[in-house]
GROMACS .gro file of N, CA and C in nm:
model
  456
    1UNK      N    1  15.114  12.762   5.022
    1UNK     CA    2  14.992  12.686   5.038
    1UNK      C    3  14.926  12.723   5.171
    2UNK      N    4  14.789  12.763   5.196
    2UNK     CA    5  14.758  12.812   5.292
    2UNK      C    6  14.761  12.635   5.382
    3UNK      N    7  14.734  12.670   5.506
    3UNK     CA    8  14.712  12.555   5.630
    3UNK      C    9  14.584  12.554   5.692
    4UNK      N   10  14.577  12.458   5.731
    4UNK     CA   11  14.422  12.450   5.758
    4UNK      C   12  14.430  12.418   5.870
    5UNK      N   13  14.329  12.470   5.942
    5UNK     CA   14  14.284  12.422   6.116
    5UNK      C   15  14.196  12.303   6.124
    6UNK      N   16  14.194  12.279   6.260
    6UNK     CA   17  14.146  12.153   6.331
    6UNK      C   18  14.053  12.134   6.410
    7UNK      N   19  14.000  12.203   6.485
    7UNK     CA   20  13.870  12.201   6.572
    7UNK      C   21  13.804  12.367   6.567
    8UNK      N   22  13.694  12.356   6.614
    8UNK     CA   23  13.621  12.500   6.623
    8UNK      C   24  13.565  12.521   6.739
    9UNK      N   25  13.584  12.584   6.840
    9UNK     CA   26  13.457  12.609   6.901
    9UNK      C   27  13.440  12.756   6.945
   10UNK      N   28  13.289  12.730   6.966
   10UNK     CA   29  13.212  12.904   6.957
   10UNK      C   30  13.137  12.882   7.105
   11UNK      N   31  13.197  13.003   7.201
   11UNK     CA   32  13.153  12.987   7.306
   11UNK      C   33  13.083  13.145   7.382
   12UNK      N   34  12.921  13.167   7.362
   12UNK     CA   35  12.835  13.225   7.337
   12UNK      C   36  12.773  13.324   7.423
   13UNK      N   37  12.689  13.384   7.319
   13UNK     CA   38  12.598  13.503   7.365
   13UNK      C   39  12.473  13.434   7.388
   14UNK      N   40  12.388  13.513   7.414
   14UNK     CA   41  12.216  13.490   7.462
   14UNK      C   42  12.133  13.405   7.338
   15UNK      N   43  12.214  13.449   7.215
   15UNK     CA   44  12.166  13.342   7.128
   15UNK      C   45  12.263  13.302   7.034
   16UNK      N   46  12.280  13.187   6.897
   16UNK     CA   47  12.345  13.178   6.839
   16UNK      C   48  12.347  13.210   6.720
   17UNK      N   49  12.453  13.238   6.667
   17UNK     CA   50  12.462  13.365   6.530
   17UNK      C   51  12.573  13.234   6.484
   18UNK      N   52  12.581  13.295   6.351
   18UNK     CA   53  12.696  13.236   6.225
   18UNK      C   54  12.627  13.158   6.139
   19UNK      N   55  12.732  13.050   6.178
   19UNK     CA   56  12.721  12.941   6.121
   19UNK      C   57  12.600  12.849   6.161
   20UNK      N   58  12.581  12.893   6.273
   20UNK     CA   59  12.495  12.803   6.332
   20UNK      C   60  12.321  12.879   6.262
   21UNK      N   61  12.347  12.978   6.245
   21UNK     CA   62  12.221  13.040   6.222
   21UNK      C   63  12.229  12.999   6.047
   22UNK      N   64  12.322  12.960   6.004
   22UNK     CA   65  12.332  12.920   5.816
   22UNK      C   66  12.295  12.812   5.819
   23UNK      N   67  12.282  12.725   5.963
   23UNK     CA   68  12.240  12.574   5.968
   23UNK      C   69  12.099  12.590   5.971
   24UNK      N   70  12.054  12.650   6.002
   24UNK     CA   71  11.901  12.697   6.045
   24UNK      C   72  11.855  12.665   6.149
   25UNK      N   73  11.977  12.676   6.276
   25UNK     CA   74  11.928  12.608   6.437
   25UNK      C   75  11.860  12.781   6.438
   26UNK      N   76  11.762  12.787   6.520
   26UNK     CA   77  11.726  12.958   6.591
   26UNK      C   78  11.709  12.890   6.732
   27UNK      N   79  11.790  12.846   6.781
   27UNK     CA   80  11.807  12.842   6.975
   27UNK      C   81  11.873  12.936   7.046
   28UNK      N   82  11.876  12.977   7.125
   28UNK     CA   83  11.894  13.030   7.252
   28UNK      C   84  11.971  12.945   7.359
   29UNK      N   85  12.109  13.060   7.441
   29UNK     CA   86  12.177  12.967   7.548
   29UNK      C   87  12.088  12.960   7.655
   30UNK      N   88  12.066  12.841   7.691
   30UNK     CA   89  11.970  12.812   7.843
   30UNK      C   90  11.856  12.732   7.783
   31UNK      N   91  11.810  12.753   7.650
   31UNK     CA   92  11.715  12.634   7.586
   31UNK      C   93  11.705  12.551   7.650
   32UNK      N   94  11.567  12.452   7.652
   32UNK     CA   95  11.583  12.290   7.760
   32UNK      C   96  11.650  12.185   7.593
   33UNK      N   97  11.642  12.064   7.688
   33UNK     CA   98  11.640  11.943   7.632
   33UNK      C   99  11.522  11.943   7.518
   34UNK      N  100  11.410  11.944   7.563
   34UNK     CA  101  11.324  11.967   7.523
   34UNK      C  102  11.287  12.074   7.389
   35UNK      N  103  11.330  12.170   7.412
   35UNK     CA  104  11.286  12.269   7.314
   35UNK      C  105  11.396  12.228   7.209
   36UNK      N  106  11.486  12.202   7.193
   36UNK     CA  107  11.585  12.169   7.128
   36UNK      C  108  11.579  12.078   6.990
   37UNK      N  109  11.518  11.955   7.113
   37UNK     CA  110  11.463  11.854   7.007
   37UNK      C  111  11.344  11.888   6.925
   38UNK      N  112  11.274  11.989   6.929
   38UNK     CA  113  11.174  12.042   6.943
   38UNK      C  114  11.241  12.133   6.758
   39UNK      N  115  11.319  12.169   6.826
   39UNK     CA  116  11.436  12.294   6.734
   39UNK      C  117  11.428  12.198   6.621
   40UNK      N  118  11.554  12.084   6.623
   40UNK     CA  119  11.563  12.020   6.527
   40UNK      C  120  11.455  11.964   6.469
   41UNK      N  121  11.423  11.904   6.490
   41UNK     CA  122  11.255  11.809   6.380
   41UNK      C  123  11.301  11.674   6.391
   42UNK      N  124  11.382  11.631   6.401
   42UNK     CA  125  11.433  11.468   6.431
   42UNK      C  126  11.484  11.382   6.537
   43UNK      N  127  11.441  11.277   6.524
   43UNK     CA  128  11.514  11.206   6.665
   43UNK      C  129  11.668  11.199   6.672
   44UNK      N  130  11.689  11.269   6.825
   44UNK     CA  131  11.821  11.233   6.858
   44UNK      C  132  11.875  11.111   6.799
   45UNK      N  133  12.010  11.054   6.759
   45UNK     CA  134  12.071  10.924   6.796
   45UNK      C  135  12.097  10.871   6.934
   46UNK      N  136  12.112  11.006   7.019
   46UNK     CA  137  12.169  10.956   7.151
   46UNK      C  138  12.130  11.088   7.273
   47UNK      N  139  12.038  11.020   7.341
   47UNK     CA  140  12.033  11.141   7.435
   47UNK      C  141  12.061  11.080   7.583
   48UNK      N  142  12.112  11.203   7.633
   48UNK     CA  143  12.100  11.194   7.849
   48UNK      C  144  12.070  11.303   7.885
   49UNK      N  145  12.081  11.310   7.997
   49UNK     CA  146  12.019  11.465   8.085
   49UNK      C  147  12.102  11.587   8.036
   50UNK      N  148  12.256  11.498   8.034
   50UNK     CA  149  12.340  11.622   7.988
   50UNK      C  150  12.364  11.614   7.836
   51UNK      N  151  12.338  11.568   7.778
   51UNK     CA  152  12.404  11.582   7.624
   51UNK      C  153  12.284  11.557   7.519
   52UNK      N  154  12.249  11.590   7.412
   52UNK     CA  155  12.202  11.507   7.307
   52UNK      C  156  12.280  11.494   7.174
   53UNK      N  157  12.274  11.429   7.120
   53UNK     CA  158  12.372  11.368   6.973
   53UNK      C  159  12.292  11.347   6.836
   54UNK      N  160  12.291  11.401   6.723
   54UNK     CA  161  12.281  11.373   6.554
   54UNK      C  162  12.375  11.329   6.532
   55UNK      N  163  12.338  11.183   6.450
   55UNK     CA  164  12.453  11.160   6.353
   55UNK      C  165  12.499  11.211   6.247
   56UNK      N  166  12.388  11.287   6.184
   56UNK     CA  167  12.405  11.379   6.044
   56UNK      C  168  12.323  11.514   6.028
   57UNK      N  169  12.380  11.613   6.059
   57UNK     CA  170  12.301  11.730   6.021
   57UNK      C  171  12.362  11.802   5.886
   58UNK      N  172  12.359  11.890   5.835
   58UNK     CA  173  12.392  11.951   5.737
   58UNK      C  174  12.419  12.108   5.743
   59UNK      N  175  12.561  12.173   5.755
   59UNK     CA  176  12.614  12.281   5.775
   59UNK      C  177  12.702  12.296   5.602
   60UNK      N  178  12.622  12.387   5.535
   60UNK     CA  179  12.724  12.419   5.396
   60UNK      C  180  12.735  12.325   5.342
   61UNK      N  181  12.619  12.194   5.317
   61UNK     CA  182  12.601  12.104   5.248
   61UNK      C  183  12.707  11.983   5.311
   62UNK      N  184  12.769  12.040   5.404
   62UNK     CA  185  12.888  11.911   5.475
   62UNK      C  186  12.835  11.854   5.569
   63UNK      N  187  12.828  11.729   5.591
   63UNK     CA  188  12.745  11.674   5.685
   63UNK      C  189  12.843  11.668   5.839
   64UNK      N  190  12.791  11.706   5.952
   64UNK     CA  191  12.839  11.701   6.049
   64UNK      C  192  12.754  11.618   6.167
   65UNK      N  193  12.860  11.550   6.288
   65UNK     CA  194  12.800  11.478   6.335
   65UNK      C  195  12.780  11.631   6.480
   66UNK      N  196  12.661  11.631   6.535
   66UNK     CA  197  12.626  11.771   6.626
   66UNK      C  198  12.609  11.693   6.775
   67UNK      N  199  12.607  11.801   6.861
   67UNK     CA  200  12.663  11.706   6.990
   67UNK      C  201  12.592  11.840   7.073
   68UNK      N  202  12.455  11.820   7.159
   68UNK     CA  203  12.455  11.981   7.256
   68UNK      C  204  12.465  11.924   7.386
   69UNK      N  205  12.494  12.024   7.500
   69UNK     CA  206  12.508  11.964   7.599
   69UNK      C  207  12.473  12.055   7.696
   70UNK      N  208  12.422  12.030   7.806
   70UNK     CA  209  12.357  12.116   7.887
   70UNK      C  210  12.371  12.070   8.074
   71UNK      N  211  12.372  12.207   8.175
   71UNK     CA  212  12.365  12.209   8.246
   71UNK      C  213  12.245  12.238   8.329
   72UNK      N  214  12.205  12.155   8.432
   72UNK     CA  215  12.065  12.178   8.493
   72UNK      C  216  11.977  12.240   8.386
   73UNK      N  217  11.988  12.114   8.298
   73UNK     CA  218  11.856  12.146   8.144
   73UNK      C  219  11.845  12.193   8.039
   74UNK      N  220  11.995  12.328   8.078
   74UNK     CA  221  11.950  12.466   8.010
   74UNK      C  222  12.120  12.417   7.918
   75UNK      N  223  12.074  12.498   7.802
   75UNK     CA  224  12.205  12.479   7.697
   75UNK      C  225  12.308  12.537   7.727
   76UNK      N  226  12.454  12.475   7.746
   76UNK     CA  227  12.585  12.528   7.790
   76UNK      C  228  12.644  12.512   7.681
   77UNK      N  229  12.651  12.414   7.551
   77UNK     CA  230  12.753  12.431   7.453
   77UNK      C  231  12.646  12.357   7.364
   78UNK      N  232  12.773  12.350   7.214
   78UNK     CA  233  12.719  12.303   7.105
   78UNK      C  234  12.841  12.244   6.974
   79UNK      N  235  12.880  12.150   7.000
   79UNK     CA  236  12.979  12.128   6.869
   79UNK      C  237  12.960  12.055   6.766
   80UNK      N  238  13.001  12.046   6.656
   80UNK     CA  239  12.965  12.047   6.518
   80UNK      C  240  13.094  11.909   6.484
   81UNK      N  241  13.108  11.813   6.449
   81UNK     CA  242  13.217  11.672   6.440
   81UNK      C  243  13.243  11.653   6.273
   82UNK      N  244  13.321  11.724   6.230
   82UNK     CA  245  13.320  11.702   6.050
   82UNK      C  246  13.495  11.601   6.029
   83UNK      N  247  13.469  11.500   5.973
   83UNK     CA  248  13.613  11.445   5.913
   83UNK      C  249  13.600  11.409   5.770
   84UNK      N  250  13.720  11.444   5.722
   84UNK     CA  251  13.685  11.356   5.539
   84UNK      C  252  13.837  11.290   5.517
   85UNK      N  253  13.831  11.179   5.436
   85UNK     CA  254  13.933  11.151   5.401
   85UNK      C  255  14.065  11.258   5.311
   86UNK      N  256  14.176  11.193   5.284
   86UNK     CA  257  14.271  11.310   5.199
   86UNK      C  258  14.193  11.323   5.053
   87UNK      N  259  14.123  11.216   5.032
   87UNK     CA  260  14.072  11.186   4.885
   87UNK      C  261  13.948  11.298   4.899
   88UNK      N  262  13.896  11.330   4.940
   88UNK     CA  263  13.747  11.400   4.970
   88UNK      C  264  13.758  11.514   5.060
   89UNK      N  265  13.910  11.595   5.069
   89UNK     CA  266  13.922  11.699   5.139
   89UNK      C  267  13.837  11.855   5.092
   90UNK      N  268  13.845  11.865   4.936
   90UNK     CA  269  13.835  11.990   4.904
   90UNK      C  270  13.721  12.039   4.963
   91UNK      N  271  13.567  11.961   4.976
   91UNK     CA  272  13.477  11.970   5.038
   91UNK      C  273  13.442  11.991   5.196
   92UNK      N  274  13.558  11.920   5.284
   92UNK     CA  275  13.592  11.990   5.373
   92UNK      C  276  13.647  12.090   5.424
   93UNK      N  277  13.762  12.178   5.302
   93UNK     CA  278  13.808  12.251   5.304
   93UNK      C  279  13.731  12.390   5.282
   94UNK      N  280  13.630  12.380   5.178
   94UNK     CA  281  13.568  12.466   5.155
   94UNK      C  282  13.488  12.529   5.245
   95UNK      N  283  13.406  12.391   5.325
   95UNK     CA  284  13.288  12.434   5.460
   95UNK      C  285  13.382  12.523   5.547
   96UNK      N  286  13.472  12.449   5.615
   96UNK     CA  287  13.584  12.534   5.690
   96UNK      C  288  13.620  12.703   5.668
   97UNK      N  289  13.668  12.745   5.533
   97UNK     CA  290  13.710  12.854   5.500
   97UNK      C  291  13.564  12.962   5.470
   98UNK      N  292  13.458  12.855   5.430
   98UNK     CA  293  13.256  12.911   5.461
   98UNK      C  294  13.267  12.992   5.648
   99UNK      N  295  13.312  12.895   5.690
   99UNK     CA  296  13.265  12.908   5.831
   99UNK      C  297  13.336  12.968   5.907
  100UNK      N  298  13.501  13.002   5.839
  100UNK     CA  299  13.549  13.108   5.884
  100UNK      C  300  13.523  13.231   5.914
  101UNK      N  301  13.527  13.268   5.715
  101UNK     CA  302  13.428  13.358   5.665
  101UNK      C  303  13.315  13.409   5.774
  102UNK      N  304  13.221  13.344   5.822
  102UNK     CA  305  13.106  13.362   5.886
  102UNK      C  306  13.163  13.419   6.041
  103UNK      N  307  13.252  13.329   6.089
  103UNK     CA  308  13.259  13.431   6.232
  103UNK      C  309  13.329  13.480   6.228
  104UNK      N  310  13.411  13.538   6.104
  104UNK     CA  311  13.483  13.660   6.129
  104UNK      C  312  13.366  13.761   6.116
  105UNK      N  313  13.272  13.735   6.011
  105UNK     CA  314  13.202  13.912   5.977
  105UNK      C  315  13.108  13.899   6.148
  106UNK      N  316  13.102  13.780   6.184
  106UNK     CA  317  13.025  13.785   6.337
  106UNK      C  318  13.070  13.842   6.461
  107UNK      N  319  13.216  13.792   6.459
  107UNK     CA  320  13.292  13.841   6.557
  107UNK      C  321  13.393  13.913   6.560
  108UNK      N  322  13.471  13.985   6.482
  108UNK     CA  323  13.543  14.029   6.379
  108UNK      C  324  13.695  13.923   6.342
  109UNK      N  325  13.806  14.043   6.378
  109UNK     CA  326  13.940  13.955   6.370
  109UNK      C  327  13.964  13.831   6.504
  110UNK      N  328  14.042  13.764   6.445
  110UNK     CA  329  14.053  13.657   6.591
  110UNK      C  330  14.171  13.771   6.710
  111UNK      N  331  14.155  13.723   6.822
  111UNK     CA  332  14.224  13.768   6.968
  111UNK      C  333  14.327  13.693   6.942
  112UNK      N  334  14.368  13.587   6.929
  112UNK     CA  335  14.457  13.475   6.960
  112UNK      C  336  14.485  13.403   6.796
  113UNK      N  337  14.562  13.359   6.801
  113UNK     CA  338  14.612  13.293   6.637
  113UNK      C  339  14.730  13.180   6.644
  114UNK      N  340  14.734  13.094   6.683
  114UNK     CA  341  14.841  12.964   6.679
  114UNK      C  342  14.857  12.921   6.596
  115UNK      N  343  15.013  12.822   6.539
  115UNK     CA  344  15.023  12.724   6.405
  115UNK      C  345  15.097  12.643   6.524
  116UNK      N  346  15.045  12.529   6.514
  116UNK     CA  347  15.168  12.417   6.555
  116UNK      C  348  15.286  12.389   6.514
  117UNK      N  349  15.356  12.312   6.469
  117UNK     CA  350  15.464  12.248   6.399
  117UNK      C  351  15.390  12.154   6.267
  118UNK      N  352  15.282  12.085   6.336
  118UNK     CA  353  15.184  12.019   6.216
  118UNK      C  354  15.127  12.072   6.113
  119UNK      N  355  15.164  12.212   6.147
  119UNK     CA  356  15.032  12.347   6.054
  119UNK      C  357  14.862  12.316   6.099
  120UNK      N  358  14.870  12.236   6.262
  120UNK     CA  359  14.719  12.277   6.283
  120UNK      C  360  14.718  12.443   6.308
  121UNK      N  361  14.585  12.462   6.307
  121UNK     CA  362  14.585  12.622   6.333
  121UNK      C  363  14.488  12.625   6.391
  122UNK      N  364  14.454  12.726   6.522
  122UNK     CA  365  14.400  12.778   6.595
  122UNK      C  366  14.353  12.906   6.630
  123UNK      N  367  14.248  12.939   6.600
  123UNK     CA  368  14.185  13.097   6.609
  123UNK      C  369  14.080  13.074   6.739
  124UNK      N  370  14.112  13.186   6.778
  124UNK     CA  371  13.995  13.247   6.871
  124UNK      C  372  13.909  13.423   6.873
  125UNK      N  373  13.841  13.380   6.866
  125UNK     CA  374  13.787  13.522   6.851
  125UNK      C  375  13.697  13.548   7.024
  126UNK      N  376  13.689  13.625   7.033
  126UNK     CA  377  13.603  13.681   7.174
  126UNK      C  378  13.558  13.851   7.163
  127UNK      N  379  13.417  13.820   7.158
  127UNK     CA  380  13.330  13.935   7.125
  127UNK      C  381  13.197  13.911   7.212
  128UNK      N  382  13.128  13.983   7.255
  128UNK     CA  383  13.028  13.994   7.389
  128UNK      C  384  13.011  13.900   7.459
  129UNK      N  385  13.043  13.850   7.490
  129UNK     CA  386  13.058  13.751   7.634
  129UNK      C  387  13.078  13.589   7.494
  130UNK      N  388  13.098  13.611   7.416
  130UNK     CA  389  13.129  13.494   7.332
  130UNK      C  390  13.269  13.426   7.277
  131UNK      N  391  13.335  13.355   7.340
  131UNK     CA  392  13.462  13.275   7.240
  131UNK      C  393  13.423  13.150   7.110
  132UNK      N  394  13.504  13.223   7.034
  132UNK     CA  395  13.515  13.151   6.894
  132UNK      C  396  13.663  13.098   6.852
  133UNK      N  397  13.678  12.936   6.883
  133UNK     CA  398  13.792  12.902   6.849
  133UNK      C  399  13.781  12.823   6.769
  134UNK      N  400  13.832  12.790   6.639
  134UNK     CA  401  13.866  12.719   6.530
  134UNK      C  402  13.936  12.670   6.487
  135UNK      N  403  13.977  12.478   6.516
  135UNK     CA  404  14.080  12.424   6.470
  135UNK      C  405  14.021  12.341   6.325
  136UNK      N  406  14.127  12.336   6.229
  136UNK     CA  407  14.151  12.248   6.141
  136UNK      C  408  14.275  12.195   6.091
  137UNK      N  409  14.277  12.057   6.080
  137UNK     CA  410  14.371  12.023   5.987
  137UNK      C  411  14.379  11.851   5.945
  138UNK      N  412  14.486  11.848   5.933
  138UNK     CA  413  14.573  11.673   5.851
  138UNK      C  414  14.557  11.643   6.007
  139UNK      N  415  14.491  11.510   6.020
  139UNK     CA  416  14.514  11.438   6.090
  139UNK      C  417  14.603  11.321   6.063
  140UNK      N  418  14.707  11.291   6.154
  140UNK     CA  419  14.801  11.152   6.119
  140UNK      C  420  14.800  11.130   5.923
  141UNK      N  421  14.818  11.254   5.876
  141UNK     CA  422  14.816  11.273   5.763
  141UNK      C  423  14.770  11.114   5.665
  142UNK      N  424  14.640  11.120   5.741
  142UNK     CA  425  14.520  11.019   5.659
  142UNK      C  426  14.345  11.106   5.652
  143UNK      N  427  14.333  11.203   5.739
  143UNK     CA  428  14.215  11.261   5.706
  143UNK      C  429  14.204  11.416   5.779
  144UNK      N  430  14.073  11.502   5.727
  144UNK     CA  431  14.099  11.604   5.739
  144UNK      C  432  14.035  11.597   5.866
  145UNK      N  433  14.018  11.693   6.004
  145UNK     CA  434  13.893  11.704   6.049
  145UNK      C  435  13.890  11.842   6.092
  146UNK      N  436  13.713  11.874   6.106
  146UNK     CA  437  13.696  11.995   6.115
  146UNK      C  438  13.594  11.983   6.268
  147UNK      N  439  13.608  12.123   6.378
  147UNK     CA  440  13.499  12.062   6.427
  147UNK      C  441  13.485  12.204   6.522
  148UNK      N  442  13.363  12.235   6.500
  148UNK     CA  443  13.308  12.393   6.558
  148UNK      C  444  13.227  12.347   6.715
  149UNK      N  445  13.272  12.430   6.791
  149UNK     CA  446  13.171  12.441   6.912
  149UNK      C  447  13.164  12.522   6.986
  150UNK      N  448  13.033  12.582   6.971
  150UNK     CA  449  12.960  12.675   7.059
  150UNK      C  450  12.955  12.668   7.173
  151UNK      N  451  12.967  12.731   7.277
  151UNK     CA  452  12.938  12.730   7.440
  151UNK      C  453  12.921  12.872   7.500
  152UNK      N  454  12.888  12.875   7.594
  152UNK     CA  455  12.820  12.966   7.668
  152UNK      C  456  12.862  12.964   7.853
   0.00000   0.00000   0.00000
């Protein structure tokens, strides 16, 4: 039975590629606050100087909660918050192994490759000034979670 990972994050080039570009963000690292919101079309749930927050965006039809965050204005990261119950996994499973898919043909094979004892799993990839790490799995074996983030 394959194992599934637990968190993601993608930590970046001058602009963002993958998954993020299948979401239909077209931003740039260093973007303001401003242009961002600008990016998306909707009101934040939650903004400050350093962060802004969606409760629901849509990556591969899976809804994720998105989180950007920025230094003196300009965009430093970007993560993606997906959980589903055990009952409603396959759909999480699928986005996950989508979004694999995607930064491998982006970045190629992963650098780094971990399994816990839990069967979380951990990839990293690092390709032009960009890291791509990807966890998923069973949480307290009651839900799945998935969760990608970009940084720079």
């Amino acid at each position: 039975m394959k194992k599934w990972l637990l968190l993601a994050w993608l930590l970046g080039l001058t602009s963002v590629t993958g998954a993020w570009a299948q979401a239909g963000r077209k931003i740039n690292w260093g973007d303001s606050r401003k242009a961002i919101i600008g990016y998306e079309g909707i009101k934040p749930s939650f903004i400050t100087t350093t962060e802004i927050i969606y409760d629901s965006v849509l990556v591969h039809n899976y809804k994720f909660k998105l989180s950007y965050t920025f230094k003196d204005n300009k965009l430093r990261s970007v993560c993606y918050y997906g959980m589903a119950p055990l009952g409603d996994s396959l759909k999480i499973k699928t986005t996950f192994l989508a979004l694999l898919n995607e930064v491998t043909i982006d970045y190629g094979d992963p650098t780094v490759s971990t399994e816990d004892s839990d069967h979380i799993k951990k990839l990293t990839f690092t390709a032009n000034q960009t890291r791509v790490s990807i966890f998923f799995g069973l949480i307290a074996q009651a839900y799945y979670s998935l969760n990608v983030q970009y940084a720079h």
